mmCIF file of C-alpha atoms in Angstrom:
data_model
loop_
_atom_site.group_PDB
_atom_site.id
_atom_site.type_symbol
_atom_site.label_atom_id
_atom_site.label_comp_id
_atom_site.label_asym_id
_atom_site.label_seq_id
_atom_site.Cartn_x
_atom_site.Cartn_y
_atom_site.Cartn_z
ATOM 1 C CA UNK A 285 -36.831 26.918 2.779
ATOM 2 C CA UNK A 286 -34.483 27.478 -0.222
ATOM 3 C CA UNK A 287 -30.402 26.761 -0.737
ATOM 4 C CA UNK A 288 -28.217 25.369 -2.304
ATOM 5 C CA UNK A 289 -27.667 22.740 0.598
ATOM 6 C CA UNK A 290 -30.796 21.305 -0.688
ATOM 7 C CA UNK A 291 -29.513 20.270 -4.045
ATOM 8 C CA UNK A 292 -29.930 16.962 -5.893
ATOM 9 C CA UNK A 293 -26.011 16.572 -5.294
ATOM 10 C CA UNK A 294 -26.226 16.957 -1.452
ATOM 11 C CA UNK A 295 -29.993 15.055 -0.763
ATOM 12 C CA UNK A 296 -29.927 11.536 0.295
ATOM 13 C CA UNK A 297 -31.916 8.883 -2.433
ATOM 14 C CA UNK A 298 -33.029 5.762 -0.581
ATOM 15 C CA UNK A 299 -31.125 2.472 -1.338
ATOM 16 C CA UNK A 300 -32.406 0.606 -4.403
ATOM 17 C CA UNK A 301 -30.125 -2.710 -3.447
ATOM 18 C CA UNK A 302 -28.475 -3.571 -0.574
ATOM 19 C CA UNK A 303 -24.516 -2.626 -0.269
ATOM 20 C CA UNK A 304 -22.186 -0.153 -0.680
ATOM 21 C CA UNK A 305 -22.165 2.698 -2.673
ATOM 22 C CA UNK A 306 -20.675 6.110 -3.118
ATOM 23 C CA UNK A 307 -22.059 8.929 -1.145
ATOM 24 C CA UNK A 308 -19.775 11.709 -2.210
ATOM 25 C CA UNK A 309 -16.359 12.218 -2.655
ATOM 26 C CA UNK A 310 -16.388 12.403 0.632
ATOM 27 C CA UNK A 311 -18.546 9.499 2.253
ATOM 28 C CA UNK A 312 -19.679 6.177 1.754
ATOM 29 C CA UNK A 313 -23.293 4.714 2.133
ATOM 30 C CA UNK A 314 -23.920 1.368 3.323
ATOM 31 C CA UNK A 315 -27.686 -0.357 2.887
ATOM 32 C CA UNK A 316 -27.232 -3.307 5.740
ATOM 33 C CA UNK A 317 -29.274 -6.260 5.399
ATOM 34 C CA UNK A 318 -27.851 -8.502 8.056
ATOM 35 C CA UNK A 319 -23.923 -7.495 8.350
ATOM 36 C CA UNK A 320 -20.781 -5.512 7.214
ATOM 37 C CA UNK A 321 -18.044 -4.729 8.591
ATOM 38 C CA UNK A 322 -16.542 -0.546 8.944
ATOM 39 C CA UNK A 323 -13.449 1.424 10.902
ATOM 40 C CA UNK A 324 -14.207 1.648 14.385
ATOM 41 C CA UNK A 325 -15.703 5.101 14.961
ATOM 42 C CA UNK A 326 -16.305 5.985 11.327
ATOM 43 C CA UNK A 327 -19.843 6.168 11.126
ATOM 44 C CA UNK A 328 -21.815 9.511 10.848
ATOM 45 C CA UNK A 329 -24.859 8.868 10.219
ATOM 46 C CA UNK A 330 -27.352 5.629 10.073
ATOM 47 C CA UNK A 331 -31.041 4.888 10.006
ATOM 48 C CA UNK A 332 -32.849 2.130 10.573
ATOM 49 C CA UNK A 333 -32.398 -1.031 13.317
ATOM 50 C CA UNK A 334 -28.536 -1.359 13.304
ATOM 51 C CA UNK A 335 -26.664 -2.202 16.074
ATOM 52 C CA UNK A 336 -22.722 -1.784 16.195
ATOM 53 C CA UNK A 337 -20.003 -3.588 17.942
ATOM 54 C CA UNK A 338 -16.592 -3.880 18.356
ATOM 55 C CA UNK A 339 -15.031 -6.843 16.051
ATOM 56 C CA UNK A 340 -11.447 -7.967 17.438
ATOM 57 C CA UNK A 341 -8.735 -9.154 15.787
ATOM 58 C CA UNK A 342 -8.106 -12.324 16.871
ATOM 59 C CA UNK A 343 -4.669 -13.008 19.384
ATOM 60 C CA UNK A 344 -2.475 -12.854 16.379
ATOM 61 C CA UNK A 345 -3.641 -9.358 15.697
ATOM 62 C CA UNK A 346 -4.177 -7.970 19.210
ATOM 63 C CA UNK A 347 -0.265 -8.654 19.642
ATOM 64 C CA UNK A 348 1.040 -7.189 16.192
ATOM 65 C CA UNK A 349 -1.345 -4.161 16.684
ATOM 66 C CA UNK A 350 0.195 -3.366 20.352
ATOM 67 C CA UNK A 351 4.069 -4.106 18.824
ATOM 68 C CA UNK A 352 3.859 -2.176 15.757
ATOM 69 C CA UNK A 353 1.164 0.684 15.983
ATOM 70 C CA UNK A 354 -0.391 -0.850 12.746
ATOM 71 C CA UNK A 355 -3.750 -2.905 12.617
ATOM 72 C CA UNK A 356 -7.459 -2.159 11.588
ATOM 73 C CA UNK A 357 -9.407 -1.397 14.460
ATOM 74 C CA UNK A 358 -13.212 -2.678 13.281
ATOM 75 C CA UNK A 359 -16.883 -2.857 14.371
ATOM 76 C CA UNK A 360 -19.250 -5.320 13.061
ATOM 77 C CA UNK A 361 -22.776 -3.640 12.055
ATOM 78 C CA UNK A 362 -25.532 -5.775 12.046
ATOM 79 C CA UNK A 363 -29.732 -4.942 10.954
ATOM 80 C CA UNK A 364 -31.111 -3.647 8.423
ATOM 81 C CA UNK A 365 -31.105 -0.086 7.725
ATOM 82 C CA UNK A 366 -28.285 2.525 5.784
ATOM 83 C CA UNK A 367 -25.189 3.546 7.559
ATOM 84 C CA UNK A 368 -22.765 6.279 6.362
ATOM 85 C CA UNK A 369 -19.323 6.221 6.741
ATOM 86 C CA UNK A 370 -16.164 8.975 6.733
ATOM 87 C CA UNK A 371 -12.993 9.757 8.421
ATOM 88 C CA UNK A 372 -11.439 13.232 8.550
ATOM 89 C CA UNK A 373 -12.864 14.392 5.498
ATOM 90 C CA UNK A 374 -10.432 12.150 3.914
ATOM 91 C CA UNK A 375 -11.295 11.119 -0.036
ATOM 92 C CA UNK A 376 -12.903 7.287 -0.253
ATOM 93 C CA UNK A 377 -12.871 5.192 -2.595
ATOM 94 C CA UNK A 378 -14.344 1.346 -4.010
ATOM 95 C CA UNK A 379 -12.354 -1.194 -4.854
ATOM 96 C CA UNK A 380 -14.243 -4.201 -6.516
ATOM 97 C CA UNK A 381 -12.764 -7.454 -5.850
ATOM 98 C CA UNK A 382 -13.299 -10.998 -7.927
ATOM 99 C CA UNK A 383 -12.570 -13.963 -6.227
ATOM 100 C CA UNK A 384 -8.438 -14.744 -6.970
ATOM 101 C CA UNK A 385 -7.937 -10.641 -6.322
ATOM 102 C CA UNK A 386 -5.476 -9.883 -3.717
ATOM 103 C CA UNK A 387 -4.696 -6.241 -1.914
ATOM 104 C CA UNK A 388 -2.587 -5.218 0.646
ATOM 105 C CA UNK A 389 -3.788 -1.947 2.383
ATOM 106 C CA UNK A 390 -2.677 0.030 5.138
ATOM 107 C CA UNK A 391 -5.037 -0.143 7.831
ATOM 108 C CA UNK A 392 -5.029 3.298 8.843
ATOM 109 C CA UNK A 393 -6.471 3.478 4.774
ATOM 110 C CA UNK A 394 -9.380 0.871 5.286
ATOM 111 C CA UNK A 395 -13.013 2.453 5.756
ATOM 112 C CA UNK A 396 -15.523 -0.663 5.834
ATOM 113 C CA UNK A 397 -16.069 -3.627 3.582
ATOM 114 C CA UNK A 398 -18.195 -6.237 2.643
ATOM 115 C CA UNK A 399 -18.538 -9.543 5.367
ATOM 116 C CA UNK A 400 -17.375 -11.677 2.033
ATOM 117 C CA UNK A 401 -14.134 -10.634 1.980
ATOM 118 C CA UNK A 402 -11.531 -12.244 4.094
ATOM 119 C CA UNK A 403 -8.234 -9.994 5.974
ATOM 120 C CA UNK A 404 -5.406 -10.952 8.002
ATOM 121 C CA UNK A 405 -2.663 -8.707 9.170
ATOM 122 C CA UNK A 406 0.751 -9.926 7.753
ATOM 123 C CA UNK A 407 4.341 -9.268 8.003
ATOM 124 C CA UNK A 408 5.566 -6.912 5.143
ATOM 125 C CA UNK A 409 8.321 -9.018 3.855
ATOM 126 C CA UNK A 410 12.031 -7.195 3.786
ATOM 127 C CA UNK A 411 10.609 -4.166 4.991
ATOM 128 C CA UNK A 412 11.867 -4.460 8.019
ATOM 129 C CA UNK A 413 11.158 -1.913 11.120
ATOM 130 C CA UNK A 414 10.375 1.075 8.794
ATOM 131 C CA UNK A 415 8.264 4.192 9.227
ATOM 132 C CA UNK A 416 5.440 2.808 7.786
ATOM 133 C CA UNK A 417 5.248 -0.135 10.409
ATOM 134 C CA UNK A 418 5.752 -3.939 9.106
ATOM 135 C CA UNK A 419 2.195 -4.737 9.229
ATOM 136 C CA UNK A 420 -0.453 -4.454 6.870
ATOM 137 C CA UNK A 421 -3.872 -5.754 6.394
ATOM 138 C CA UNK A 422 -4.331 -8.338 3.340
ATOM 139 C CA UNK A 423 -7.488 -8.645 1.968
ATOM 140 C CA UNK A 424 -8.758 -11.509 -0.912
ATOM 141 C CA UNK A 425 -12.128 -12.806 -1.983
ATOM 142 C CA UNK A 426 -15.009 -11.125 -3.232
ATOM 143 C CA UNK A 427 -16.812 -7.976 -2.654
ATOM 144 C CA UNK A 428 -16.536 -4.564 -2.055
ATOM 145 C CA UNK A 429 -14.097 -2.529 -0.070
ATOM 146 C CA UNK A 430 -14.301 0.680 0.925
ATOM 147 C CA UNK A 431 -11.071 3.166 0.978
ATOM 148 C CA UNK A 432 -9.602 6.660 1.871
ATOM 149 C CA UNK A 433 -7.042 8.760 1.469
ATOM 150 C CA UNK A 434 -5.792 12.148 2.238
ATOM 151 C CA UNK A 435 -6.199 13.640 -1.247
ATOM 152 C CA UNK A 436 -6.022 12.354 -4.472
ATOM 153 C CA UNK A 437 -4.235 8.885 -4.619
ATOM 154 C CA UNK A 438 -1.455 8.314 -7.251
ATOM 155 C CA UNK A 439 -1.520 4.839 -8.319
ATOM 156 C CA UNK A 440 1.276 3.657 -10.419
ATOM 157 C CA UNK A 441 2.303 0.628 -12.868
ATOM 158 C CA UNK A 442 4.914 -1.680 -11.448
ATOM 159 C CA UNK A 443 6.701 -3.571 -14.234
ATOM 160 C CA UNK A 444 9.456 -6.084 -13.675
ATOM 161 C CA UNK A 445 11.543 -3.535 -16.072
ATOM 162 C CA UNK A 446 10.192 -0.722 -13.583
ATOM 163 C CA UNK A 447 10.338 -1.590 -9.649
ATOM 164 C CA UNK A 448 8.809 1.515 -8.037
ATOM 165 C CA UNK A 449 10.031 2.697 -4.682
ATOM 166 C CA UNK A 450 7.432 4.791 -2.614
ATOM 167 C CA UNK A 451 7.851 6.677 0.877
ATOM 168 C CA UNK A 452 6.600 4.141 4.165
ATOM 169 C CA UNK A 453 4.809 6.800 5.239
ATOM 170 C CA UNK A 454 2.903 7.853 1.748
ATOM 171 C CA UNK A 455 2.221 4.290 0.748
ATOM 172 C CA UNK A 456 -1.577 3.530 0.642
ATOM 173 C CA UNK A 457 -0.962 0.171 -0.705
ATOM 174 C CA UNK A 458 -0.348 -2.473 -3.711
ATOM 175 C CA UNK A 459 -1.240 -5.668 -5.405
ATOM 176 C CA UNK A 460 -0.350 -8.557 -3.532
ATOM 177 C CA UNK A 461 2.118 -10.275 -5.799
ATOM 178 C CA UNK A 462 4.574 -7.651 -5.389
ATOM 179 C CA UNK A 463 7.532 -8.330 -3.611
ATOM 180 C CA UNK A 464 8.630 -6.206 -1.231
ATOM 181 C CA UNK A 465 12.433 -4.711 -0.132
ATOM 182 C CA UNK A 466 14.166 -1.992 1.706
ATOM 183 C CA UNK A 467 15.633 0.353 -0.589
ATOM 184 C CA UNK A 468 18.382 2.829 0.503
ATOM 185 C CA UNK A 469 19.132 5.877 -2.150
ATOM 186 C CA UNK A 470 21.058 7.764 0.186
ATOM 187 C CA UNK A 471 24.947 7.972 0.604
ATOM 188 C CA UNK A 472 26.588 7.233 4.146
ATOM 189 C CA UNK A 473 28.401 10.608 3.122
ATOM 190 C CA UNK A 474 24.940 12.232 2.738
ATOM 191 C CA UNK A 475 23.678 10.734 6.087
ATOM 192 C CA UNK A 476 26.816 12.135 8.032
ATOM 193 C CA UNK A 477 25.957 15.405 6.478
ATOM 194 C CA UNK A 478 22.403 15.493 7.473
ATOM 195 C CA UNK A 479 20.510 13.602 5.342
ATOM 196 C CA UNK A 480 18.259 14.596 2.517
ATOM 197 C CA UNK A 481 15.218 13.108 4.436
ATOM 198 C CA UNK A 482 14.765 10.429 1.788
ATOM 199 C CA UNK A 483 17.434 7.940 3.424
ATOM 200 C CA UNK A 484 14.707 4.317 2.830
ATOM 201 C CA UNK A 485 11.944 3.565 0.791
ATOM 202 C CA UNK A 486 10.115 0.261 -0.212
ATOM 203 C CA UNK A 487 10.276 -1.125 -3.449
ATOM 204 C CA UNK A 488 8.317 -2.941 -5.036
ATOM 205 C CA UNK A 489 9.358 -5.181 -7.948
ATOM 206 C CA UNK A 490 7.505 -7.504 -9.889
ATOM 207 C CA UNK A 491 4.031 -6.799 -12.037
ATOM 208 C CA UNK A 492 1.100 -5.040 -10.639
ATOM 209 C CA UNK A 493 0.756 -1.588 -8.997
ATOM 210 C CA UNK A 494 1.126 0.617 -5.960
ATOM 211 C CA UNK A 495 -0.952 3.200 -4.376
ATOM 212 C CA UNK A 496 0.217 6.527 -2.629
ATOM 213 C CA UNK A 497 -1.370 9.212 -0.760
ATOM 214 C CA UNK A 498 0.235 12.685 -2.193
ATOM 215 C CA UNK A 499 1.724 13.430 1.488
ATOM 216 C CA UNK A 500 3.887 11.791 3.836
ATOM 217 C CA UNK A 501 1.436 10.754 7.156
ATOM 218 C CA UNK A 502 1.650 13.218 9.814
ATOM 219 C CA UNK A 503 3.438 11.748 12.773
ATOM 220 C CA UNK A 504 0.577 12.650 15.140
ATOM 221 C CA UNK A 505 -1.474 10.938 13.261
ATOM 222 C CA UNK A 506 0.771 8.057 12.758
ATOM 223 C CA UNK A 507 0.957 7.984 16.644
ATOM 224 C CA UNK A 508 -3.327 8.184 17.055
ATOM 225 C CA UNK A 509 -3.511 4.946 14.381
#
């Protein structure tokens, strides 16, 4: 049988080490040797003797999750064997992290990671009830974490002579030592006329950078997360 389906580009190489790597732009392989940790309902493939199962939260998280909308739903997979992971067709992405490294990340952006790093779900200071939710998962240690985004992501420098303000419901996320505001660059007058649709943002001031997805989240989809 001949095609183009069955090119290098598409064919699956076995793992030479176990961990995560890039599939495609599209997908993320995992070679399990004991545990990791992945979106609930992400997986598309595996093979081998995995077994999956739901991870919770913890009270703490159970309670922000049901408040807010936000969290990171998560299954533990544990074996040995390769696992692939994708959402929606969405692009993904690996972020290395070194022990000190800090990240706050949407949930709804968060894919799978390694079992070494830690998370919690924390209060996004001065952001207040915003589209984007007050929640977001924070994530420190070492390892590997896997991300996606609708498109291409846009990541840009935050300087303390530059604050950057971003859309709540575009941000992907940004270094930890940021801090965090409401900003408002719209006119009562404007807002009694309408609006332009752009009434609140969050800025970010300090030195490090921000991620953002190059579309504002859908609000069915902000509903299903």
């Amino acid at each position: 049988m001949k095609s183009d389906l069955f090119s290098s580009e598409n064919m699956v190489r076995p793992a030479t080490a176990p961990g995560m790597t890039l599939q495609n732009a599209k997908s993320i392989k995992y070679a399990v040797d004991g545990e990791m940790h992945a979106r609930q309902g992400s997986m598309v493939a595996f093979r081998g003797d995995l077994q999956f199962e739901r991870k919770g939260q913890g009270l703490g998280g159970m309670l922000k999750r049901a408040v807010t909308g936000e969290g990171l739903p998560l299954m533990a997979v544990r074996g040995q064997g390769e696992v692939w992971f994708a959402h929606e067709a969405a692009n993904v992405f690996i972020v290395e992290m070194e022990q000190g490294d800090v990240l706050t990340i949407n949930g709804r952006n968060v894919l799978c990671f390694d079992p070494t790093l830690s998370y919690e779900i924390k209060t996004v200071k001065g952001a207040g009830m915003t589209g984007g939710g007050i929640f977001n998962s924070v994530f420190s240690g070492y390892g590997k974490l896997g991300l996606m985004c609708e498109g291409h992501p846009i990541v840009i420098p935050v300087t303390p002579q530059q604050p950057v303000c971003v859309d709540t419901d575009a941000v992907v996320g940004w270094s930890s030592r940021l801090a965090t505001s409401l900003h408002r660059s719209q006119s009562f007058g404007s807002m009694m006329r309408g609006g332009s649709g752009e009434a609140v943002q969050l800025r970010l001031d300090g030195e490090g950078f921000v991620i953002v997805r190059p579309s504002e989240l859908k609000p069915e989809k902000a509903s299903a997360n």
